[in-house]
Amino acid sequence: MQLHKSDIKYFKVIITKKICLLFLAVVMISLASCSETTTTEKTSLKEVFEDHFLIGAALNSDQILEKDSVANSIIKTHFNTITAENAFKWERIHPEPNVYNFELPDKIIAYGEKNNMINIGHVIIWHSQTPDWVYKDSNGKFLSREALLERIKEHIFTVVGRYKGKIKGWDVVNEAVEEDGSLRQSEWMKIIGEDYILKAFEFAHEADPDAELYYNDFSIENELKRNGAIKLVKDLKAKGAKVDGVGLQGHYKMDWPTAGQVDSTIKAFADLGVKVLITELDIDVLPYDFGNYTADINYKLEDRAELNPFKEGLPDSMQQALADRYSSLFKVFLNNSGSISRVTFWGVTDRESWLNYWPIMGRSNYPLLFDRNGKPKKAFDAVLRAVKR
Ligand code: 9MR
């Protein structure tokens, strides 16, 4: 068959059209797959960290009651474990003899169950936020060792027993060690003696044999205090207590502790055969002028203007510095992720953080990953990038 010139021209046009169409299709497919990678790229903390550790937040009353819609959506998107910031503290849950206040605790348990989040119990035995009546009889006289132990047992059986199977782990004893490594001379210690800690672990284990039990403290990155906490955990284990984990609260400053201190602390506790949990993470960006790096709620500082320098907002340079600080801490957590089972932030957004009220009332602090309007900060991106790297 002979092709005319006009036929050849016709086929050329057809072929060119087909090539153009093919080219267009290729472009469209790659555009589509490109936009797919952008939308499916993980930006939720809990998804990004799912192969490493649980990631959580402490919730205040409004958040537990779902009255704070901004925080509520952040919590549901980013966290797979929650801790009540205050609702389980003795003064809240058991304010008077024979009076238990379970409304808020029940609500957070239900909130966690509804949203597939793991509930953590904070806190059972603490020197702080425990009403005075706990240590005394009805005449105001201090209780005997036996009577106070009985009171602890009743409290633990009631509270831990009520949430048996619903709370994965409990901060059984909080902040029992002093900066110098000795045991704190709390009322518990003075009335019962140092085995109040062992007894609390034993009662909690009896009340819920499957719950994980933790010792939780701040500043245990400091060597003396760390040594004290290590000794405590070793002694408890030697006496047969079930201690599943140690919580480093993680109330950090911009320059304390160093990444190296955090790393060696995690390793030191992991070597004891317990899980390490970062239980109350936040980073204080404000100046402080106290020597020891405490998160002791009883510590107060005089209000001075120079101690509240970011009233109008955090400058970009500080946002970046905070992002870098978070990045270096998360690198340490990720390098030790075999030992760390959970990282919990102490709050959701900067707006409601306790660091706006401590150690001076009414400062503007910026310790978390989400700003006062719930927008992710540079620090949030830095944390995401730490794991992607
Ligand atoms: O963030 C908590 C704040 O709202 C309370 O007023 C305060 C006293 O109950 O406790 C704060 O949380 C503390 C936690 O329970 C134990 N570690 C130190 C935390 C900060 O003080």
Coordinates of C-alpha atoms and ligand atoms in Angstrom, one line a residue:
M1 CA 0.0 0.0 0.0
Q2 CA 1.3 3.4 -1.0
L3 CA 1.0 6.2 1.4
H4 CA 0.4 9.7 0.1
K5 CA 2.2 12.7 1.5
S6 CA -1.1 13.9 3.0
D7 CA -1.5 10.5 4.8
I8 CA 2.0 10.8 6.3
K9 CA 1.2 14.3 7.5
Y10 CA -2.1 13.0 9.0
F11 CA -0.2 10.2 10.9
K12 CA 2.4 12.6 12.1
V13 CA -0.3 14.8 13.6
I14 CA -2.0 11.9 15.3
I15 CA 1.3 10.6 16.7
T16 CA 2.3 14.0 18.0
K17 CA -1.1 14.4 19.6
K18 CA -0.7 11.0 21.3
I19 CA 2.8 11.8 22.6
C20 CA 1.4 15.1 24.0
L21 CA -1.4 13.3 25.7
L22 CA 1.0 10.7 27.1
F23 CA 3.2 13.4 28.4
L24 CA 0.3 15.2 30.0
A25 CA -0.8 12.0 31.7
V26 CA 2.6 11.4 33.1
V27 CA 2.7 14.9 34.4
M28 CA -0.8 14.6 36.0
I29 CA 0.1 11.2 37.6
S30 CA 3.3 12.5 39.1
L31 CA 1.5 15.6 40.4
A32 CA -1.2 13.5 42.0
S33 CA 1.4 11.2 43.6
C34 CA 3.3 14.2 44.8
S35 CA 0.3 15.8 46.4
E36 CA -0.5 12.4 47.9
T37 CA 2.9 12.2 49.7
T38 CA 2.3 15.7 51.1
T39 CA -1.1 14.8 52.5
T40 CA -0.1 11.4 53.8
E41 CA 3.2 12.6 55.4
K42 CA 2.8 12.1 59.1
T43 CA 2.4 15.2 61.2
S44 CA 0.7 13.6 64.2
L45 CA 3.1 13.1 67.1
K46 CA 1.6 9.8 68.1
E47 CA 2.0 8.4 64.6
V48 CA 5.5 9.7 64.1
F49 CA 6.6 8.2 67.4
E50 CA 4.6 5.0 67.2
D51 CA 7.6 2.8 66.7
H52 CA 9.5 4.4 69.6
F53 CA 7.4 5.3 72.6
L54 CA 4.0 6.5 73.7
I55 CA 3.5 10.2 73.5
G56 CA 1.2 12.0 75.9
A57 CA 0.0 15.1 77.7
A58 CA -1.3 16.1 81.1
L59 CA -4.8 17.3 81.1
N60 CA -6.4 20.0 83.3
S61 CA -10.0 20.0 84.4
D62 CA -11.4 22.0 81.4
Q63 CA -9.6 19.6 79.0
I64 CA -10.9 16.6 80.8
L65 CA -14.4 18.0 80.6
E66 CA -13.9 18.8 76.9
K67 CA -14.5 22.5 77.5
D68 CA -11.3 23.6 75.7
S69 CA -12.0 22.8 72.1
V70 CA -8.6 24.0 70.9
A71 CA -6.7 21.7 73.3
N72 CA -9.2 18.9 72.7
S73 CA -8.4 18.7 69.0
I74 CA -4.7 18.8 69.7
I75 CA -5.0 16.0 72.3
K76 CA -7.0 13.8 69.9
T77 CA -4.6 14.4 67.0
H78 CA -1.3 14.0 68.8
F79 CA -1.5 12.0 71.9
N80 CA -2.1 8.3 72.7
T81 CA -1.6 8.6 76.5
I82 CA -3.0 11.0 79.0
T83 CA -2.4 11.9 82.6
A84 CA -4.6 14.0 84.8
E85 CA -2.5 17.0 85.9
N86 CA -4.2 17.3 89.3
A87 CA -7.4 15.2 89.5
F88 CA -5.9 12.2 91.3
K89 CA -3.9 14.1 93.9
W90 CA -4.9 13.2 97.4
E91 CA -6.4 16.7 98.2
R92 CA -8.6 16.5 95.1
I93 CA -9.7 12.8 95.1
H94 CA -9.9 12.3 98.9
P95 CA -10.3 15.8 100.4
E96 CA -11.8 14.7 103.7
P97 CA -12.0 11.5 105.7
N98 CA -14.4 9.1 103.9
V99 CA -15.0 11.7 101.1
Y100 CA -13.9 10.6 97.7
N101 CA -14.3 12.8 94.7
F102 CA -14.4 10.5 91.6
E103 CA -16.2 12.7 89.2
L104 CA -13.2 14.2 87.3
P105 CA -11.1 11.0 87.6
D106 CA -14.0 9.0 86.1
K107 CA -14.3 11.5 83.3
I108 CA -10.6 11.3 82.2
I109 CA -10.8 7.5 82.3
A110 CA -13.9 7.6 80.0
Y111 CA -12.2 10.2 77.8
G112 CA -9.2 8.0 77.4
E113 CA -11.3 4.9 76.7
K114 CA -13.4 6.7 74.1
N115 CA -10.4 8.0 72.3
N116 CA -8.2 4.9 72.5
M117 CA -5.7 6.6 74.8
I118 CA -3.7 4.9 77.6
N119 CA -4.6 6.4 81.0
I120 CA -1.8 7.0 83.5
G121 CA -2.4 7.6 87.3
H122 CA -0.7 10.6 88.9
V123 CA -0.1 10.5 91.9
I124 CA -0.6 8.4 95.0
I125 CA 1.9 9.3 97.7
W126 CA 3.4 12.8 97.6
H127 CA 4.6 15.1 100.4
S128 CA 2.7 17.9 98.6
Q129 CA -1.1 18.4 98.0
T130 CA -1.9 16.0 100.8
P131 CA -4.4 17.5 103.3
D132 CA -3.2 17.8 106.9
W133 CA -6.0 15.6 108.3
V134 CA -4.3 12.6 106.6
Y135 CA -1.5 12.6 109.1
K136 CA -3.7 13.3 112.2
D137 CA -6.5 11.7 114.2
S138 CA -9.8 13.4 115.0
N139 CA -8.2 15.2 117.9
G140 CA -5.5 16.7 115.7
K141 CA -2.8 14.5 117.1
F142 CA -0.3 12.9 114.7
L143 CA -1.2 9.3 113.9
S144 CA 0.9 6.3 114.9
R145 CA 3.0 4.5 112.2
E146 CA 0.4 1.7 112.1
A147 CA -2.6 4.1 111.8
L148 CA -1.0 6.1 109.0
L149 CA -0.1 2.9 107.1
E150 CA -3.7 1.8 107.5
R151 CA -4.8 5.1 106.0
I152 CA -2.5 4.8 103.1
K153 CA -3.7 1.2 102.5
E154 CA -7.4 2.3 102.6
H155 CA -6.7 5.2 100.1
I156 CA -4.7 3.0 97.7
F157 CA -7.2 0.1 97.8
T158 CA -10.1 2.6 97.1
V159 CA -8.4 4.6 94.4
V160 CA -6.2 2.0 92.6
G161 CA -8.9 -0.6 93.2
R162 CA -11.6 1.5 91.5
Y163 CA -9.5 1.9 88.3
K164 CA -8.1 -1.6 88.3
G165 CA -7.5 -2.6 84.7
K166 CA -8.2 0.9 83.4
I167 CA -5.0 2.7 84.4
K168 CA -1.9 1.3 82.8
G169 CA 0.6 2.7 85.3
W170 CA 0.7 4.7 88.5
D171 CA 3.2 7.2 89.9
V172 CA 3.1 5.4 93.3
V173 CA 5.6 7.6 95.1
N174 CA 6.5 11.1 93.9
E175 CA 9.5 13.2 94.8
A176 CA 10.8 11.3 97.9
V177 CA 14.4 12.2 97.3
E178 CA 16.2 15.5 98.2
E179 CA 18.8 17.2 96.1
D180 CA 21.6 15.7 98.2
G181 CA 20.3 12.2 97.6
S182 CA 18.9 11.7 101.1
L183 CA 15.2 10.8 101.6
R184 CA 12.9 13.8 102.1
Q185 CA 11.8 14.3 105.7
S186 CA 8.1 14.4 104.7
E187 CA 5.3 13.6 107.2
W188 CA 5.2 10.1 105.7
M189 CA 8.9 9.6 106.5
K190 CA 8.7 11.1 110.0
I191 CA 5.6 9.1 111.1
I192 CA 6.2 5.8 109.3
G193 CA 9.9 5.7 108.5
E194 CA 11.5 5.0 105.1
D195 CA 9.5 1.9 104.4
Y196 CA 6.5 4.0 103.7
I197 CA 7.7 3.8 100.1
L198 CA 8.0 0.0 100.1
K199 CA 4.5 -0.3 101.7
A200 CA 3.0 2.0 99.1
F201 CA 4.3 -0.1 96.3
E202 CA 3.1 -3.3 98.0
F203 CA -0.4 -1.9 98.6
A204 CA -0.6 -0.6 95.0
H205 CA 0.5 -4.0 93.7
E206 CA -2.1 -5.8 95.8
A207 CA -4.8 -3.4 94.6
D208 CA -4.0 -3.9 90.9
P209 CA -1.5 -6.6 90.3
D210 CA -1.4 -5.8 86.5
A211 CA -0.7 -2.1 86.8
E212 CA 2.8 -0.8 86.2
L213 CA 4.2 1.0 89.2
Y214 CA 6.6 3.9 89.0
Y215 CA 8.8 6.1 91.2
N216 CA 8.6 9.7 89.8
D217 CA 10.9 12.6 90.5
F218 CA 12.4 15.9 89.2
S219 CA 16.0 16.9 88.9
I220 CA 17.3 13.3 89.1
E221 CA 19.6 14.3 86.3
N222 CA 21.7 15.9 89.0
E223 CA 24.3 13.4 90.2
L224 CA 23.7 13.4 94.0
K225 CA 19.9 13.2 93.6
R226 CA 20.3 10.6 90.9
N227 CA 22.5 8.4 93.2
G228 CA 19.8 8.7 95.9
A229 CA 17.1 7.7 93.5
I230 CA 19.1 4.8 92.2
K231 CA 19.8 3.6 95.7
L232 CA 16.0 3.9 96.5
V233 CA 15.0 1.8 93.5
K234 CA 17.7 -0.8 94.1
D235 CA 16.6 -1.1 97.8
L236 CA 13.0 -1.4 96.8
K237 CA 13.7 -4.2 94.3
A238 CA 16.0 -6.0 96.7
K239 CA 13.1 -6.0 99.2
G240 CA 10.8 -7.6 96.5
A241 CA 8.8 -4.5 95.5
K242 CA 7.4 -4.4 92.0
V243 CA 9.0 -1.3 90.5
D244 CA 8.3 -1.2 86.8
G245 CA 9.6 2.2 86.0
V246 CA 11.2 5.4 87.0
G247 CA 9.8 8.7 85.8
L248 CA 12.1 11.6 85.0
Q249 CA 9.7 14.4 85.3
G250 CA 11.6 16.5 82.7
H251 CA 10.9 20.0 84.0
Y252 CA 13.9 21.3 82.1
K253 CA 15.5 24.7 81.5
M254 CA 17.2 26.0 78.4
D255 CA 20.6 25.2 79.8
W256 CA 19.9 22.5 82.3
P257 CA 20.3 19.5 82.2
T258 CA 22.7 19.0 79.4
A259 CA 21.8 16.4 76.7
G260 CA 24.6 14.3 78.2
Q261 CA 23.2 14.4 81.7
V262 CA 19.8 13.3 80.3
D263 CA 21.4 10.5 78.3
S264 CA 23.4 9.2 81.2
T265 CA 20.5 9.4 83.6
I266 CA 18.3 7.3 81.2
K267 CA 21.0 4.7 80.9
A268 CA 21.6 4.6 84.6
F269 CA 18.0 3.7 85.4
A270 CA 17.7 1.4 82.4
D271 CA 20.6 -0.5 83.8
L272 CA 18.6 -1.2 86.9
G273 CA 16.2 -3.1 84.7
V274 CA 13.3 -0.7 85.0
K275 CA 11.5 1.2 82.2
V276 CA 12.3 4.9 81.9
L277 CA 9.4 7.4 81.4
I278 CA 9.6 11.0 80.7
T279 CA 6.6 12.0 82.7
E280 CA 6.2 15.8 82.8
L281 CA 8.2 17.3 80.0
D282 CA 8.3 21.1 79.5
I283 CA 11.1 23.6 79.0
D284 CA 11.1 26.8 81.0
V285 CA 12.4 29.6 78.7
L286 CA 12.3 32.3 81.4
P287 CA 15.3 33.5 83.5
Y288 CA 15.6 32.0 86.9
D289 CA 17.9 32.9 89.7
F290 CA 18.0 29.9 91.9
G291 CA 20.9 27.6 92.2
N292 CA 19.4 24.2 92.3
Y293 CA 17.1 23.2 89.4
T294 CA 14.0 22.4 91.2
A295 CA 10.4 21.9 90.3
D296 CA 9.3 22.0 93.9
I297 CA 5.9 23.6 93.9
N298 CA 6.5 25.1 97.4
Y299 CA 9.4 27.2 96.0
K300 CA 8.4 30.9 95.5
L301 CA 10.4 33.7 93.9
E302 CA 10.0 37.5 94.3
D303 CA 8.3 39.1 91.3
R304 CA 10.7 41.3 89.3
A305 CA 10.2 42.8 85.8
E306 CA 13.4 41.3 84.4
L307 CA 12.2 37.8 85.3
N308 CA 9.2 38.2 82.9
P309 CA 10.9 39.4 79.7
F310 CA 8.6 37.9 77.0
K311 CA 5.2 39.4 78.1
E312 CA 4.4 40.4 74.5
G313 CA 5.5 37.1 72.9
L314 CA 8.5 35.0 72.4
P315 CA 11.0 36.5 69.9
D316 CA 11.9 34.4 66.9
S317 CA 15.5 33.8 68.1
M318 CA 14.1 32.3 71.3
Q319 CA 11.6 30.2 69.4
Q320 CA 14.5 28.8 67.4
A321 CA 16.6 28.2 70.5
L322 CA 13.6 26.4 72.1
A323 CA 13.3 24.3 68.9
D324 CA 17.0 23.4 69.0
R325 CA 16.7 22.5 72.7
Y326 CA 13.7 20.2 72.0
S327 CA 15.5 18.7 69.1
S328 CA 18.6 17.8 71.1
L329 CA 16.4 16.3 73.9
F330 CA 14.4 14.2 71.5
K331 CA 17.5 12.9 69.8
V332 CA 18.6 11.6 73.2
F333 CA 15.1 10.1 73.8
L334 CA 15.2 8.4 70.4
N335 CA 18.7 7.1 70.9
N336 CA 17.4 5.5 74.1
S337 CA 14.0 4.5 72.8
G338 CA 14.7 0.9 73.7
S339 CA 14.6 1.9 77.3
I340 CA 11.9 4.7 77.2
S341 CA 8.3 3.6 77.0
R342 CA 6.6 7.0 77.2
V343 CA 7.1 10.7 76.9
T344 CA 4.4 12.9 78.4
F345 CA 4.3 16.7 78.1
W346 CA 3.1 18.6 81.2
G347 CA 0.3 20.4 79.5
V348 CA -1.1 20.9 76.0
T349 CA -0.5 24.5 75.0
D350 CA 1.6 27.3 76.5
R351 CA -1.6 29.1 77.7
E352 CA -2.4 26.8 80.6
S353 CA 1.1 25.6 81.6
W354 CA 1.8 25.7 85.3
L355 CA 5.1 27.5 84.4
N356 CA 3.0 30.7 83.9
Y357 CA 2.4 30.5 87.7
W358 CA 5.6 29.1 89.2
P359 CA 7.8 30.2 90.9
I360 CA 6.2 33.6 90.3
M361 CA 2.5 34.1 89.6
G362 CA 1.4 35.5 86.2
R363 CA 4.5 35.4 84.0
S364 CA 4.3 34.5 80.3
N365 CA 6.1 31.3 79.7
Y366 CA 6.4 29.2 76.5
P367 CA 7.4 25.7 77.5
L368 CA 5.4 23.4 75.2
L369 CA 5.1 22.6 71.5
F370 CA 1.8 24.5 70.9
D371 CA 1.4 28.2 71.4
R372 CA -1.4 30.0 73.3
N373 CA -3.7 29.7 70.3
G374 CA -2.9 26.0 69.8
K375 CA -0.7 26.6 66.8
P376 CA 2.3 24.3 66.5
K377 CA 5.5 26.2 67.2
K378 CA 9.0 25.8 65.6
A379 CA 9.7 23.4 68.5
F380 CA 6.9 21.1 67.2
D381 CA 8.5 20.9 63.8
A382 CA 11.9 20.3 65.4
V383 CA 10.5 17.3 67.3
L384 CA 8.9 15.9 64.2
R385 CA 12.1 16.3 62.3
A386 CA 14.1 14.6 65.0
V387 CA 12.3 11.4 64.4
K388 CA 12.2 11.6 60.6
R389 CA 15.9 12.1 60.6
Ligands
9MR1 O1 1.0 21.3 87.2 C1 0.5 21.1 88.5 C2 -0.2 22.4 89.0 O2 -1.3 22.7 88.2 C3 -0.5 22.2 90.4 O3 -1.0 23.5 91.0 C4 0.7 21.8 91.2 C5 0.3 21.4 92.7 O4 -0.6 20.4 92.7 O5 1.2 20.6 90.7 C6 1.6 20.7 89.4 O6 2.2 19.5 88.9 C7 3.3 19.0 89.6 C8 3.2 17.5 89.5 O7 2.0 17.1 90.1 C9 4.4 16.8 90.2 N1 5.6 17.3 89.7 C10 5.8 18.7 89.6 C11 4.6 19.4 88.9 C12 4.8 20.8 88.7 O8 4.8 21.4 90.0

